[in-house]
Each structure stands twice: as C-alpha cells, then as structure tokens.
Amino acid sequence: MTFQGEMGKPKKKGEAGVVNPWTPNFEQVKNATGGQVKQPYVDFGTDQFKDNEKYYSREILAQERDRLIAKTWHIVGHLNDIPEEHCFMKADLAGESFLIVRGKEDKLRAFYNVCQHRGTRMVSDDYGKSRTFTCPYHSWSFKNTGEVAYIHAEETFRREVLCRNLDLEPVRVDSWKGWVFINMDMAAEPLADYLGARFRESLDAFDYRNFVRVYDVRQTWNVNWKAAIEAFIEGYHVTAVHAKTLTPVMDDYYVQHDMYENGQGRTIFPFLEPAQSYLKKLGGKIDGITPEMQHFLETAGVAKEDYPTDWRDVKAAVVASKRKNQKKLGFDFSKFTDDQLVDDWNLSLFPFATFNTHPEGVLFQRWMPDAEDPRKTHYILQVYAMRGECVIPSYMPIAPGADRTGKTVLPAMRLEGMGGPALGPVVEEDVCFVPKFQAGLESRGFRGANYGEHEIRNRQFYKEYYRYMNQSR
C-alpha cells in the first residue's frame, strides 16, 4: 500500500494542534468539555485497501511473524503481576512463549520458554514464583537468571557438548509506568523511543504503578487478529452495535482523535454525554438521568438528594464531587484535568493492544495472532484497578475474590467458545459481529476497505503495519 502524508510535527508548548478538517471534534462544539489540546492532524490519505488476503493468507501470517511480531515491543503485563523477587509470568505470542522474571532490586529478565537441551516448553503456568525452571522432558534445570543449573546424568554427555552456551535464550525486556514489555529484536530501539515522547507525556497524570490486576479472561476468536483489533480502535460502529449499552452515556460523534509516533493512538470519547444518534432518536430531549449517570454520581460521592435532574449537569457534578471527596475516595486528583476524571480515553499500543483508561482503573485488551491459522485470534481482556476499595467504572468487571491489595496474584480464566457474559456487555456485542466480518472480508464481492475520518486510527494502524511488512521501517 502507498500512504499519503507524514506525521505532524509536535506542537510547541501552548500552541493548539491542527483540527482534522473532516471529522467533528471537541473544538467544534460550543462550550466543549474536552480539555486536551489536539495533536497535529496527520493526513493518511484516502486509498482503498484492496489487499484482502492479509486477513486469511497463511503466507502473510508467516511474514507477519518475521517482519512485524519479532521486531516490535509487546506489552505482556504489569510489575504487580510479579510482585516480588523470583516471581514470574508467562506470555505466549504467535507460536512463541516467554518467561518474564523479577529479580533482586526489581531487575527484570526475560527468556524464551524453551529448554536448550531439546527445545521443550518448560513452564505452563501463567504466573508463579520459583528460583528455577525445570524441563518436564529430561529434567534439565535453569536458574531464573537464565543459567543452566542442572543436567541430569551430566556424565553421559561429551565435554564438547557441555562447553556450548546452554543458558536460556534472553529477550529484551523493559517497563514503563509499571507496564512490562518484551521485544524479540535485541537491536530494537529503546521502549521509550518506541512509545514516543508525546504519547508518554499525554499520560503523565496517570500513575499506573499502583494498579493491580482484578480481572483476566482469555478466549480464542475465529477471526484474523487485524480484523478484530480494527473494531476497537474506531468508534464509528458505536451507533449501530452499541445502541443500548453506550449511546445513552457516551458521544461517539464529537470525539477527539490523536495520532502519535510509531502507530500509537488515542481517541477521547466524552462520557456522561449521550451520543448524537441517541439524542436524535429522542427528539433532543432526555427526561431525567440514565442509570449509568446515576452510577457515576454515586461512585463520585454525590448524595442521592443532590443528583442533578438534567443530564447536562451530571458531568460537572461528578467532577466537583470527585475533587471534593478525593481523600475519602482514596485518590489525589490534583494532576488530572476535569475531562480526565470522566471521559473515556481509548489508547492503542501498536500492534496488538488497546487500553481504556480512567484514574481509577484500566481495561486492557490484546489480540494475538495464532501461530498457524490466520483466521484465529487469541484474545485477552484484563482489568487493572488502583489498590484498595475504590470504585472503578461499571463497564470494568472485577473477579470474585480478587485481591485488591495485590498480595495474591489473580489467575487467568480461559473461556470456551466465543463471546459470553464474562466479556462484559460491550465486548459481547462486538463479538457477535466477528464471524460476519471475517466472512465478508473473504468474499469475492468485497472490493476493499474504505475508511472514513472517524476511522483514521485504522488508516494509521495500516500505515505502521506496512512500514514493517514492506521492511521500510
């Protein structure tokens, strides 16, 4: 594919960003509540995406493993998933498996989860604590620092065999704000550069280091990983797919799209502001406030007798109460702007992850390719919340018995089939369309994707995708 335009230059401090000329934005709304300066607009052109085979070709999947997956940084969890020395977590990705270990003075190490004797996968647990990893095939053992520790019947090996490097194969590992990343490319750029300065600065107010995992479900979907993630980096489908769950409380029209370096992106969806389609359906009039608005008021500490009667006053009431009751709620909101206390920030970490972030909690989603089948995606949904008993947004579930102190690491739950209540009502609505989407992408009658400006992050995604696939990065 050929892409038009380049990344916009970072604005100087105090300089307003260029408004996307086609898409409605916060800046175009009188008395808009969006408080974030828009990043420079990036023109990704108007090309039709005709290469539909990327959604089902085994050959392209093999190229993705070599050219993209092996070259990019991948978020695999949080430091609080490995809370102390000798704790480890396992991460599986497109046929590879990795072990990430926390060592002395919080030093992180990562290795391929493969024994250097005959290549057997050693660890099957997602999380655990151990000083050594032992191969179940021939009992070779390795320290959690990577060195080979024990070779069963070592005397039966010739010296020339044992003189080789038999330690675990290392992988690059780094962390940012508590999140842990790995990269198979030992010569890759530093994680900080990959994320980009502007992206990192946009999240300065959020202190994720004190977050713990309170929900973790995993499921295999019958869809290509790119087709799956496309639905979660655009809000254009909200009016049709999420009419019941989201449109009463979230505007999907006057939103803010921001493009960052290396494929990272952000869309700010105004919460506690009904969608334009929802308002139009009701003739512009809403009687009272919705149950979701009541939930936000309750969690912000607003007394029931003080609930606004007009939905237009709800956001201001929530913000004012959060600031007034921040100590009681267990937070320091002084670094956050008013919109950050309410609105939904949908961010993407190229290539596989998105996270919806609020000061109280984060909903993480990842879509990993299958090792061999381009029509299968391994999906992970996780929720991380601030330590303690703070209330997080209602669309973020909490597992029964989840340890909010972080002392006990939550096990993952694997789900059969596709969809189900455990994914939550919003994601469940998305999953219902997955089979139809994949089938249509493979139709001879589909001439190629035509993205609108509300789907600009889809164009951005493929701009970055082809930089790797064309080996031009």
Tab-separated table of C-alpha atoms in Angstrom:
chain	number	residue	atom	x	y	z
A	1	MET	CA	0.000	0.000	0.000
A	2	THR	CA	1.081	3.596	-0.624
A	3	PHE	CA	0.315	6.125	2.085
A	4	GLN	CA	-0.046	9.878	1.764
A	5	GLY	CA	1.107	12.362	4.362
A	6	GLU	CA	3.607	12.288	7.191
A	7	MET	CA	3.388	12.523	10.960
A	8	GLY	CA	2.639	16.081	12.043
A	9	LYS	CA	5.383	17.961	13.845
A	10	PRO	CA	4.970	18.207	17.620
A	11	LYS	CA	3.389	21.468	18.617
A	12	LYS	CA	5.238	23.995	20.732
A	13	LYS	CA	4.048	24.448	24.282
A	14	GLY	CA	0.826	26.431	24.286
A	15	GLU	CA	0.288	26.025	20.558
A	16	ALA	CA	-3.008	24.481	19.511
A	17	GLY	CA	-2.979	21.407	17.325
A	18	VAL	CA	-4.381	21.331	13.811
A	19	VAL	CA	-8.009	20.254	13.755
A	20	ASN	CA	-8.897	17.347	11.497
A	21	PRO	CA	-10.768	19.163	8.717
A	22	TRP	CA	-13.311	16.394	8.109
A	23	THR	CA	-14.122	14.848	11.474
A	24	PRO	CA	-16.223	16.547	14.166
A	25	ASN	CA	-14.059	17.400	17.159
A	26	PHE	CA	-14.370	18.809	20.642
A	27	GLU	CA	-13.108	22.122	19.286
A	28	GLN	CA	-16.132	22.427	17.014
A	29	VAL	CA	-18.634	22.212	19.867
A	30	LYS	CA	-19.687	25.293	21.797
A	31	ASN	CA	-18.728	25.025	25.487
A	32	ALA	CA	-16.998	21.700	24.790
A	33	THR	CA	-15.770	19.821	27.847
A	34	GLY	CA	-12.717	18.263	26.177
A	35	GLY	CA	-9.666	19.666	27.916
A	36	GLN	CA	-6.851	18.091	25.888
A	37	VAL	CA	-5.083	20.059	23.180
A	38	LYS	CA	-5.475	18.136	19.951
A	39	GLN	CA	-2.321	16.651	18.450
A	40	PRO	CA	-1.360	17.724	14.928
A	41	TYR	CA	-3.595	16.258	12.259
A	42	VAL	CA	-1.989	13.574	10.101
A	43	ASP	CA	-3.264	13.011	6.577
A	44	PHE	CA	-3.221	9.277	5.905
A	45	GLY	CA	-4.872	9.751	2.546
A	46	THR	CA	-7.957	8.185	1.007
A	47	ASP	CA	-6.623	4.951	-0.505
A	48	GLN	CA	-8.925	1.961	-0.780
A	49	PHE	CA	-7.412	-1.071	0.956
A	50	LYS	CA	-7.780	-3.839	-1.610
A	51	ASP	CA	-5.318	-6.397	-0.224
A	52	ASN	CA	-7.976	-8.504	1.493
A	53	GLU	CA	-5.743	-11.590	1.532
A	54	LYS	CA	-3.944	-10.194	4.571
A	55	TYR	CA	-6.969	-11.345	6.589
A	56	TYR	CA	-6.710	-15.024	5.650
A	57	SER	CA	-3.357	-15.808	3.993
A	58	ARG	CA	-1.052	-18.242	5.798
A	59	GLU	CA	1.879	-16.865	3.809
A	60	ILE	CA	1.197	-13.338	5.046
A	61	LEU	CA	0.831	-14.601	8.620
A	62	ALA	CA	4.292	-16.170	8.356
A	63	GLN	CA	5.657	-12.851	7.088
A	64	GLU	CA	3.981	-11.017	9.966
A	65	ARG	CA	5.733	-13.270	12.467
A	66	ASP	CA	9.151	-12.482	10.977
A	67	ARG	CA	8.779	-8.864	9.879
A	68	LEU	CA	6.376	-7.397	12.436
A	69	ILE	CA	5.905	-9.507	15.557
A	70	ALA	CA	9.616	-10.246	16.006
A	71	LYS	CA	10.505	-6.559	15.614
A	72	THR	CA	8.055	-4.689	17.853
A	73	TRP	CA	7.607	-4.097	21.571
A	74	HIS	CA	4.718	-6.046	23.144
A	75	ILE	CA	3.050	-5.306	26.456
A	76	VAL	CA	2.792	-8.546	28.457
A	77	GLY	CA	1.602	-7.474	31.908
A	78	HIS	CA	2.361	-5.370	34.951
A	79	LEU	CA	5.071	-5.332	37.593
A	80	ASN	CA	2.418	-6.161	40.185
A	81	ASP	CA	1.761	-9.428	38.313
A	82	ILE	CA	5.247	-10.397	39.504
A	83	PRO	CA	5.172	-8.576	42.853
A	84	GLU	CA	8.412	-9.787	44.435
A	85	GLU	CA	11.781	-11.401	43.777
A	86	HIS	CA	11.617	-14.791	41.984
A	87	CYS	CA	8.063	-14.184	40.718
A	88	PHE	CA	7.494	-14.871	37.027
A	89	MET	CA	4.804	-14.610	34.373
A	90	LYS	CA	4.474	-16.472	31.100
A	91	ALA	CA	3.499	-14.714	27.886
A	92	ASP	CA	2.546	-16.555	24.693
A	93	LEU	CA	2.689	-14.778	21.364
A	94	ALA	CA	2.152	-16.145	17.852
A	95	GLY	CA	3.786	-19.504	18.483
A	96	GLU	CA	6.473	-18.252	20.860
A	97	SER	CA	6.416	-18.425	24.645
A	98	PHE	CA	8.342	-16.235	27.081
A	99	LEU	CA	9.183	-16.100	30.783
A	100	ILE	CA	9.493	-12.715	32.496
A	101	VAL	CA	11.147	-12.816	35.928
A	102	ARG	CA	11.549	-10.248	38.694
A	103	GLY	CA	14.955	-10.441	40.349
A	104	LYS	CA	16.972	-8.672	43.024
A	105	GLU	CA	16.433	-4.922	43.289
A	106	ASP	CA	13.449	-5.320	40.928
A	107	LYS	CA	15.658	-6.214	37.961
A	108	LEU	CA	13.630	-7.665	35.103
A	109	ARG	CA	14.803	-10.539	32.931
A	110	ALA	CA	13.028	-12.275	30.064
A	111	PHE	CA	13.760	-15.525	28.240
A	112	TYR	CA	12.263	-17.787	25.633
A	113	ASN	CA	10.313	-20.501	27.445
A	114	VAL	CA	12.306	-23.268	25.829
A	115	CYS	CA	14.830	-25.769	27.186
A	116	GLN	CA	18.230	-25.610	25.490
A	117	HIS	CA	18.578	-29.404	25.579
A	118	ARG	CA	15.959	-30.472	23.031
A	119	GLY	CA	13.651	-27.465	22.734
A	120	THR	CA	10.802	-28.438	25.064
A	121	ARG	CA	8.488	-25.784	26.526
A	122	MET	CA	9.209	-25.783	30.247
A	123	VAL	CA	6.579	-23.701	32.036
A	124	SER	CA	2.821	-23.937	31.563
A	125	ASP	CA	1.630	-21.755	34.472
A	126	ASP	CA	0.694	-18.162	33.626
A	127	TYR	CA	2.052	-16.824	36.926
A	128	GLY	CA	4.166	-18.239	39.715
A	129	LYS	CA	7.242	-17.996	41.901
A	130	SER	CA	10.342	-20.147	41.516
A	131	ARG	CA	14.112	-19.895	41.734
A	132	THR	CA	14.486	-22.437	38.929
A	133	PHE	CA	12.684	-23.693	35.827
A	134	THR	CA	12.809	-27.433	35.171
A	135	CYS	CA	12.156	-29.087	31.839
A	136	PRO	CA	9.464	-31.794	32.144
A	137	TYR	CA	11.080	-33.904	29.382
A	138	HIS	CA	14.622	-34.687	30.630
A	139	SER	CA	14.778	-32.727	33.927
A	140	TRP	CA	17.283	-30.116	32.856
A	141	SER	CA	17.020	-27.167	35.246
A	142	PHE	CA	17.777	-23.466	34.811
A	143	LYS	CA	18.151	-20.639	37.328
A	144	ASN	CA	15.587	-17.888	36.964
A	145	THR	CA	18.513	-15.691	35.928
A	146	GLY	CA	18.915	-17.880	32.842
A	147	GLU	CA	21.986	-20.006	33.622
A	148	VAL	CA	21.788	-23.772	33.291
A	149	ALA	CA	21.747	-25.183	36.841
A	150	TYR	CA	21.427	-28.958	36.495
A	151	ILE	CA	21.857	-31.525	33.739
A	152	HIS	CA	20.503	-34.961	34.512
A	153	ALA	CA	23.217	-37.629	34.171
A	154	GLU	CA	25.678	-34.957	33.101
A	155	GLU	CA	28.472	-37.541	32.907
A	156	THR	CA	26.811	-39.129	29.862
A	157	PHE	CA	27.470	-36.023	27.741
A	158	ARG	CA	30.759	-35.457	25.972
A	159	ARG	CA	32.686	-32.388	27.049
A	160	GLU	CA	32.356	-30.753	23.624
A	161	VAL	CA	28.564	-30.729	24.038
A	162	LEU	CA	28.643	-29.218	27.526
A	163	CYS	CA	31.108	-26.480	26.524
A	164	ARG	CA	28.460	-24.776	24.415
A	165	ASN	CA	26.207	-21.993	25.648
A	166	LEU	CA	23.359	-23.924	27.270
A	167	ASP	CA	21.759	-20.998	29.108
A	168	LEU	CA	18.231	-19.803	28.347
A	169	GLU	CA	17.927	-17.511	25.324
A	170	PRO	CA	17.296	-13.939	26.506
A	171	VAL	CA	14.690	-11.492	25.225
A	172	ARG	CA	14.714	-7.722	25.647
A	173	VAL	CA	12.522	-6.518	28.499
A	174	ASP	CA	11.674	-3.080	29.852
A	175	SER	CA	8.937	-1.328	31.789
A	176	TRP	CA	7.082	1.972	31.684
A	177	LYS	CA	4.795	3.267	34.437
A	178	GLY	CA	4.571	-0.275	35.818
A	179	TRP	CA	3.680	-1.953	32.496
A	180	VAL	CA	6.079	-4.659	31.292
A	181	PHE	CA	7.121	-5.023	27.634
A	182	ILE	CA	9.259	-7.501	25.705
A	183	ASN	CA	10.908	-7.405	22.278
A	184	MET	CA	12.477	-10.337	20.405
A	185	ASP	CA	14.737	-7.962	18.473
A	186	MET	CA	17.832	-7.416	20.628
A	187	ALA	CA	18.801	-4.464	18.417
A	188	ALA	CA	15.400	-2.725	18.560
A	189	GLU	CA	15.045	0.896	19.583
A	190	PRO	CA	14.534	1.579	23.310
A	191	LEU	CA	10.994	1.208	24.620
A	192	ALA	CA	10.777	4.907	25.481
A	193	ASP	CA	11.545	5.837	21.870
A	194	TYR	CA	9.088	3.260	20.544
A	195	LEU	CA	6.272	4.693	22.667
A	196	GLY	CA	7.288	8.221	21.724
A	197	ALA	CA	7.691	11.311	23.882
A	198	ARG	CA	4.310	12.834	23.001
A	199	PHE	CA	2.410	9.630	23.785
A	200	ARG	CA	4.178	9.219	27.123
A	201	GLU	CA	3.625	12.855	28.051
A	202	SER	CA	-0.106	12.549	27.329
A	203	LEU	CA	-0.352	10.066	30.214
A	204	ASP	CA	1.774	11.952	32.751
A	205	ALA	CA	-1.126	12.329	35.183
A	206	PHE	CA	-1.842	8.591	35.359
A	207	ASP	CA	0.164	6.664	37.957
A	208	TYR	CA	-0.268	3.056	36.862
A	209	ARG	CA	2.440	1.731	39.166
A	210	ASN	CA	-0.093	1.340	41.973
A	211	PHE	CA	-2.531	-0.694	39.836
A	212	VAL	CA	-3.248	-4.399	40.390
A	213	ARG	CA	-4.966	-6.922	38.097
A	214	VAL	CA	-8.528	-7.654	39.215
A	215	TYR	CA	-9.943	-9.397	36.132
A	216	ASP	CA	-8.413	-11.649	33.478
A	217	VAL	CA	-10.301	-13.672	30.864
A	218	ARG	CA	-8.930	-15.282	27.691
A	219	GLN	CA	-10.672	-16.696	24.661
A	220	THR	CA	-9.943	-17.765	21.081
A	221	TRP	CA	-11.901	-15.956	18.358
A	222	ASN	CA	-12.490	-17.176	14.807
A	223	VAL	CA	-11.250	-14.021	13.130
A	224	ASN	CA	-7.990	-12.555	11.882
A	225	TRP	CA	-6.213	-10.504	14.544
A	226	LYS	CA	-6.177	-7.350	12.404
A	227	ALA	CA	-9.902	-7.567	11.683
A	228	ALA	CA	-10.518	-7.963	15.418
A	229	ILE	CA	-8.451	-5.001	16.529
A	230	GLU	CA	-9.918	-2.729	13.846
A	231	ALA	CA	-13.259	-2.661	15.688
A	232	PHE	CA	-11.606	-1.500	18.889
A	233	ILE	CA	-9.673	1.486	17.538
A	234	GLU	CA	-12.665	3.257	15.990
A	235	GLY	CA	-15.995	4.426	17.372
A	236	TYR	CA	-17.807	4.659	14.054
A	237	HIS	CA	-19.652	1.394	14.808
A	238	VAL	CA	-20.972	2.514	18.213
A	239	THR	CA	-24.316	3.846	16.942
A	240	ALA	CA	-25.165	0.544	15.229
A	241	VAL	CA	-23.577	-2.031	17.534
A	242	HIS	CA	-23.735	-0.401	20.977
A	243	ALA	CA	-27.031	1.473	20.762
A	244	LYS	CA	-28.224	0.029	24.085
A	245	THR	CA	-25.016	-0.020	26.109
A	246	LEU	CA	-23.013	3.051	25.106
A	247	THR	CA	-25.050	5.647	23.219
A	248	PRO	CA	-27.090	6.703	26.292
A	249	VAL	CA	-23.910	7.809	28.091
A	250	MET	CA	-21.130	8.306	25.526
A	251	ASP	CA	-20.884	10.542	22.487
A	252	ASP	CA	-19.330	8.762	19.500
A	253	TYR	CA	-19.561	11.722	17.119
A	254	TYR	CA	-17.866	14.724	18.705
A	255	VAL	CA	-14.719	12.877	19.687
A	256	GLN	CA	-11.029	13.676	19.542
A	257	HIS	CA	-8.578	11.542	17.557
A	258	ASP	CA	-4.859	11.957	18.237
A	259	MET	CA	-2.057	10.296	16.292
A	260	TYR	CA	1.348	9.660	17.848
A	261	GLU	CA	4.631	8.229	16.617
A	262	ASN	CA	5.117	4.558	15.732
A	263	GLY	CA	1.431	3.686	15.457
A	264	GLN	CA	0.340	4.727	18.959
A	265	GLY	CA	-3.046	6.469	19.023
A	266	ARG	CA	-5.762	7.961	21.198
A	267	THR	CA	-9.459	8.740	20.913
A	268	ILE	CA	-11.233	10.683	23.654
A	269	PHE	CA	-14.902	9.754	23.967
A	270	PRO	CA	-16.986	12.196	26.074
A	271	PHE	CA	-18.650	10.251	28.878
A	272	LEU	CA	-21.921	11.319	30.509
A	273	GLU	CA	-22.851	12.962	27.219
A	274	PRO	CA	-25.370	10.951	25.157
A	275	ALA	CA	-24.460	10.139	21.560
A	276	GLN	CA	-25.838	12.400	18.854
A	277	SER	CA	-27.763	9.436	17.421
A	278	TYR	CA	-29.359	8.778	20.821
A	279	LEU	CA	-30.387	12.412	21.226
A	280	LYS	CA	-31.800	12.487	17.707
A	281	LYS	CA	-33.855	9.359	18.368
A	282	LEU	CA	-35.420	11.060	21.405
A	283	GLY	CA	-36.004	14.330	19.608
A	284	GLY	CA	-33.198	16.017	21.535
A	285	LYS	CA	-34.949	15.613	24.896
A	286	ILE	CA	-33.990	13.247	27.698
A	287	ASP	CA	-36.146	13.055	30.790
A	288	GLY	CA	-34.047	12.772	33.912
A	289	ILE	CA	-30.735	10.946	34.029
A	290	THR	CA	-29.758	7.433	32.962
A	291	PRO	CA	-28.812	4.586	35.359
A	292	GLU	CA	-25.190	4.821	34.202
A	293	MET	CA	-25.151	8.522	35.051
A	294	GLN	CA	-26.541	7.667	38.468
A	295	HIS	CA	-23.725	5.151	38.912
A	296	PHE	CA	-21.103	7.795	38.123
A	297	LEU	CA	-22.724	10.180	40.598
A	298	GLU	CA	-22.786	7.508	43.298
A	299	THR	CA	-19.142	6.482	42.829
A	300	ALA	CA	-18.100	10.135	42.903
A	301	GLY	CA	-19.699	10.508	46.318
A	302	VAL	CA	-22.698	12.642	45.335
A	303	ALA	CA	-25.598	12.222	47.747
A	304	LYS	CA	-28.799	10.968	46.100
A	305	GLU	CA	-30.717	14.030	47.187
A	306	ASP	CA	-28.147	16.135	45.296
A	307	TYR	CA	-28.380	14.270	41.993
A	308	PRO	CA	-28.996	16.659	39.078
A	309	THR	CA	-32.304	16.288	37.286
A	310	ASP	CA	-30.872	17.378	33.911
A	311	TRP	CA	-28.271	15.137	32.215
A	312	ARG	CA	-26.356	18.211	31.090
A	313	ASP	CA	-25.428	18.916	34.704
A	314	VAL	CA	-24.202	15.428	35.550
A	315	LYS	CA	-20.608	15.726	34.338
A	316	ALA	CA	-19.963	18.920	36.301
A	317	ALA	CA	-21.498	17.373	39.425
A	318	VAL	CA	-19.298	14.275	39.112
A	319	VAL	CA	-16.124	16.312	38.631
A	320	ALA	CA	-16.898	18.655	41.534
A	321	SER	CA	-17.670	15.770	43.882
A	322	LYS	CA	-14.571	13.808	42.903
A	323	ARG	CA	-12.372	16.789	43.707
A	324	LYS	CA	-14.212	17.496	46.960
A	325	ASN	CA	-14.165	13.881	48.140
A	326	GLN	CA	-10.822	12.771	46.705
A	327	LYS	CA	-9.321	11.883	50.081
A	328	LYS	CA	-12.402	9.884	51.035
A	329	LEU	CA	-12.279	8.133	47.658
A	330	GLY	CA	-8.601	7.321	48.157
A	331	PHE	CA	-7.217	9.462	45.321
A	332	ASP	CA	-5.243	12.542	44.526
A	333	PHE	CA	-6.934	14.099	41.512
A	334	SER	CA	-4.872	17.292	41.549
A	335	LYS	CA	-2.867	16.297	38.453
A	336	PHE	CA	-5.929	15.444	36.376
A	337	THR	CA	-7.931	17.798	34.193
A	338	ASP	CA	-11.719	17.759	34.583
A	339	ASP	CA	-12.266	15.700	31.434
A	340	GLN	CA	-9.741	13.088	32.587
A	341	LEU	CA	-11.900	12.458	35.645
A	342	VAL	CA	-14.832	11.415	33.472
A	343	ASP	CA	-14.140	10.847	29.772
A	344	ASP	CA	-13.057	7.546	28.266
A	345	TRP	CA	-9.567	7.574	26.778
A	346	ASN	CA	-9.180	4.776	24.242
A	347	LEU	CA	-5.483	4.307	23.521
A	348	SER	CA	-3.674	1.854	21.285
A	349	LEU	CA	-0.216	0.349	21.634
A	350	PHE	CA	0.874	-0.879	18.231
A	351	PRO	CA	0.492	-3.601	17.175
A	352	PHE	CA	-1.746	-5.710	19.466
A	353	ALA	CA	-3.067	-3.775	22.464
A	354	THR	CA	-5.622	-1.162	23.446
A	355	PHE	CA	-6.439	0.246	26.842
A	356	ASN	CA	-9.314	2.357	28.075
A	357	THR	CA	-8.011	4.430	30.937
A	358	HIS	CA	-9.527	6.285	33.870
A	359	PRO	CA	-7.789	7.472	37.056
A	360	GLU	CA	-9.370	4.574	38.972
A	361	GLY	CA	-8.957	1.715	36.513
A	362	VAL	CA	-7.783	0.463	33.131
A	363	LEU	CA	-9.357	-2.052	30.756
A	364	PHE	CA	-6.656	-3.773	28.711
A	365	GLN	CA	-7.365	-5.784	25.563
A	366	ARG	CA	-4.938	-7.716	23.368
A	367	TRP	CA	-5.433	-9.662	20.137
A	368	MET	CA	-2.583	-12.080	19.389
A	369	PRO	CA	-2.282	-13.988	16.104
A	370	ASP	CA	-2.411	-17.740	16.126
A	371	ALA	CA	0.866	-19.432	15.209
A	372	GLU	CA	-0.529	-21.090	12.068
A	373	ASP	CA	-4.155	-20.172	11.411
A	374	PRO	CA	-4.723	-16.609	10.123
A	375	ARG	CA	-8.435	-16.988	10.923
A	376	LYS	CA	-7.804	-17.396	14.667
A	377	THR	CA	-7.018	-14.746	17.269
A	378	HIS	CA	-6.138	-15.277	20.920
A	379	TYR	CA	-7.939	-12.587	22.902
A	380	ILE	CA	-7.081	-11.334	26.398
A	381	LEU	CA	-9.249	-8.959	28.431
A	382	GLN	CA	-7.786	-7.662	31.681
A	383	VAL	CA	-8.812	-5.016	34.188
A	384	TYR	CA	-6.320	-3.269	36.446
A	385	ALA	CA	-7.513	-1.087	39.325
A	386	MET	CA	-5.985	1.119	41.978
A	387	ARG	CA	-5.140	-0.740	45.155
A	388	GLY	CA	-7.824	-0.594	47.828
A	389	GLU	CA	-11.577	-0.459	47.626
A	390	CYS	CA	-12.036	2.432	45.205
A	391	VAL	CA	-14.916	2.102	42.746
A	392	ILE	CA	-13.919	1.696	39.101
A	393	PRO	CA	-16.066	2.388	36.008
A	394	SER	CA	-19.010	-0.004	35.835
A	395	TYR	CA	-18.020	-1.454	32.436
A	396	MET	CA	-14.848	-2.826	34.051
A	397	PRO	CA	-15.629	-6.143	35.830
A	398	ILE	CA	-13.888	-7.375	38.970
A	399	ALA	CA	-13.366	-11.097	39.565
A	400	PRO	CA	-14.991	-12.529	42.707
A	401	GLY	CA	-12.353	-12.741	45.384
A	402	ALA	CA	-9.833	-10.573	43.522
A	403	ASP	CA	-7.176	-9.329	45.943
A	404	ARG	CA	-7.232	-5.546	45.691
A	405	THR	CA	-4.096	-5.308	47.863
A	406	GLY	CA	-2.010	-7.065	45.212
A	407	LYS	CA	-0.570	-9.613	47.646
A	408	THR	CA	-2.178	-12.535	45.774
A	409	VAL	CA	-1.768	-12.733	42.002
A	410	LEU	CA	-5.042	-13.357	40.186
A	411	PRO	CA	-5.113	-16.465	37.933
A	412	ALA	CA	-6.364	-16.147	34.353
A	413	MET	CA	-9.722	-17.645	33.364
A	414	ARG	CA	-9.981	-19.347	29.970
A	415	LEU	CA	-13.346	-19.277	28.231
A	416	GLU	CA	-14.721	-21.774	25.733
A	417	GLY	CA	-16.424	-20.690	22.506
A	418	MET	CA	-16.777	-17.044	21.516
A	419	GLY	CA	-18.362	-14.237	23.488
A	420	GLY	CA	-20.385	-14.716	26.657
A	421	PRO	CA	-21.299	-12.605	29.684
A	422	ALA	CA	-17.791	-12.874	31.149
A	423	LEU	CA	-16.556	-10.462	28.463
A	424	GLY	CA	-18.970	-7.783	29.588
A	425	PRO	CA	-21.952	-6.410	27.646
A	426	VAL	CA	-19.984	-4.068	25.362
A	427	VAL	CA	-17.375	-6.579	24.161
A	428	GLU	CA	-20.065	-9.247	23.870
A	429	GLU	CA	-21.889	-7.015	21.390
A	430	ASP	CA	-18.692	-6.665	19.348
A	431	VAL	CA	-18.018	-10.411	19.303
A	432	CYS	CA	-21.453	-11.077	17.793
A	433	PHE	CA	-20.283	-9.419	14.573
A	434	VAL	CA	-16.892	-11.145	14.326
A	435	PRO	CA	-17.992	-14.135	12.178
A	436	LYS	CA	-19.893	-11.875	9.766
A	437	PHE	CA	-16.921	-9.549	9.436
A	438	GLN	CA	-14.419	-12.313	8.690
A	439	ALA	CA	-16.755	-13.968	6.173
A	440	GLY	CA	-17.328	-10.708	4.319
A	441	LEU	CA	-13.619	-9.895	4.155
A	442	GLU	CA	-13.069	-13.154	2.266
A	443	SER	CA	-15.882	-12.602	-0.216
A	444	ARG	CA	-15.086	-12.202	-3.908
A	445	GLY	CA	-17.617	-9.396	-3.871
A	446	PHE	CA	-15.694	-7.244	-1.381
A	447	ARG	CA	-13.584	-4.744	-3.316
A	448	GLY	CA	-11.658	-3.398	-0.319
A	449	ALA	CA	-11.984	-1.228	2.788
A	450	ASN	CA	-12.983	2.442	2.517
A	451	TYR	CA	-12.189	4.164	5.816
A	452	GLY	CA	-13.775	7.432	6.885
A	453	GLU	CA	-12.168	10.045	9.085
A	454	HIS	CA	-13.812	8.591	12.185
A	455	GLU	CA	-11.753	5.507	11.308
A	456	ILE	CA	-8.493	7.423	10.945
A	457	ARG	CA	-6.780	5.217	13.516
A	458	ASN	CA	-7.429	2.243	11.230
A	459	ARG	CA	-5.525	4.056	8.487
A	460	GLN	CA	-2.792	4.921	10.964
A	461	PHE	CA	-2.583	1.274	12.042
A	462	TYR	CA	-2.039	0.076	8.476
A	463	LYS	CA	0.411	2.839	7.728
A	464	GLU	CA	2.595	1.478	10.532
A	465	TYR	CA	1.789	-2.142	9.648
A	466	TYR	CA	3.109	-1.712	6.102
A	467	ARG	CA	6.244	0.020	7.298
A	468	TYR	CA	7.181	-3.310	8.861
A	469	MET	CA	5.711	-5.603	6.231
A	470	ASN	CA	7.443	-3.693	3.406
A	471	GLN	CA	10.614	-3.671	5.530
A	472	SER	CA	10.857	0.091	5.087
A	473	ARG	CA	10.961	0.980	8.770
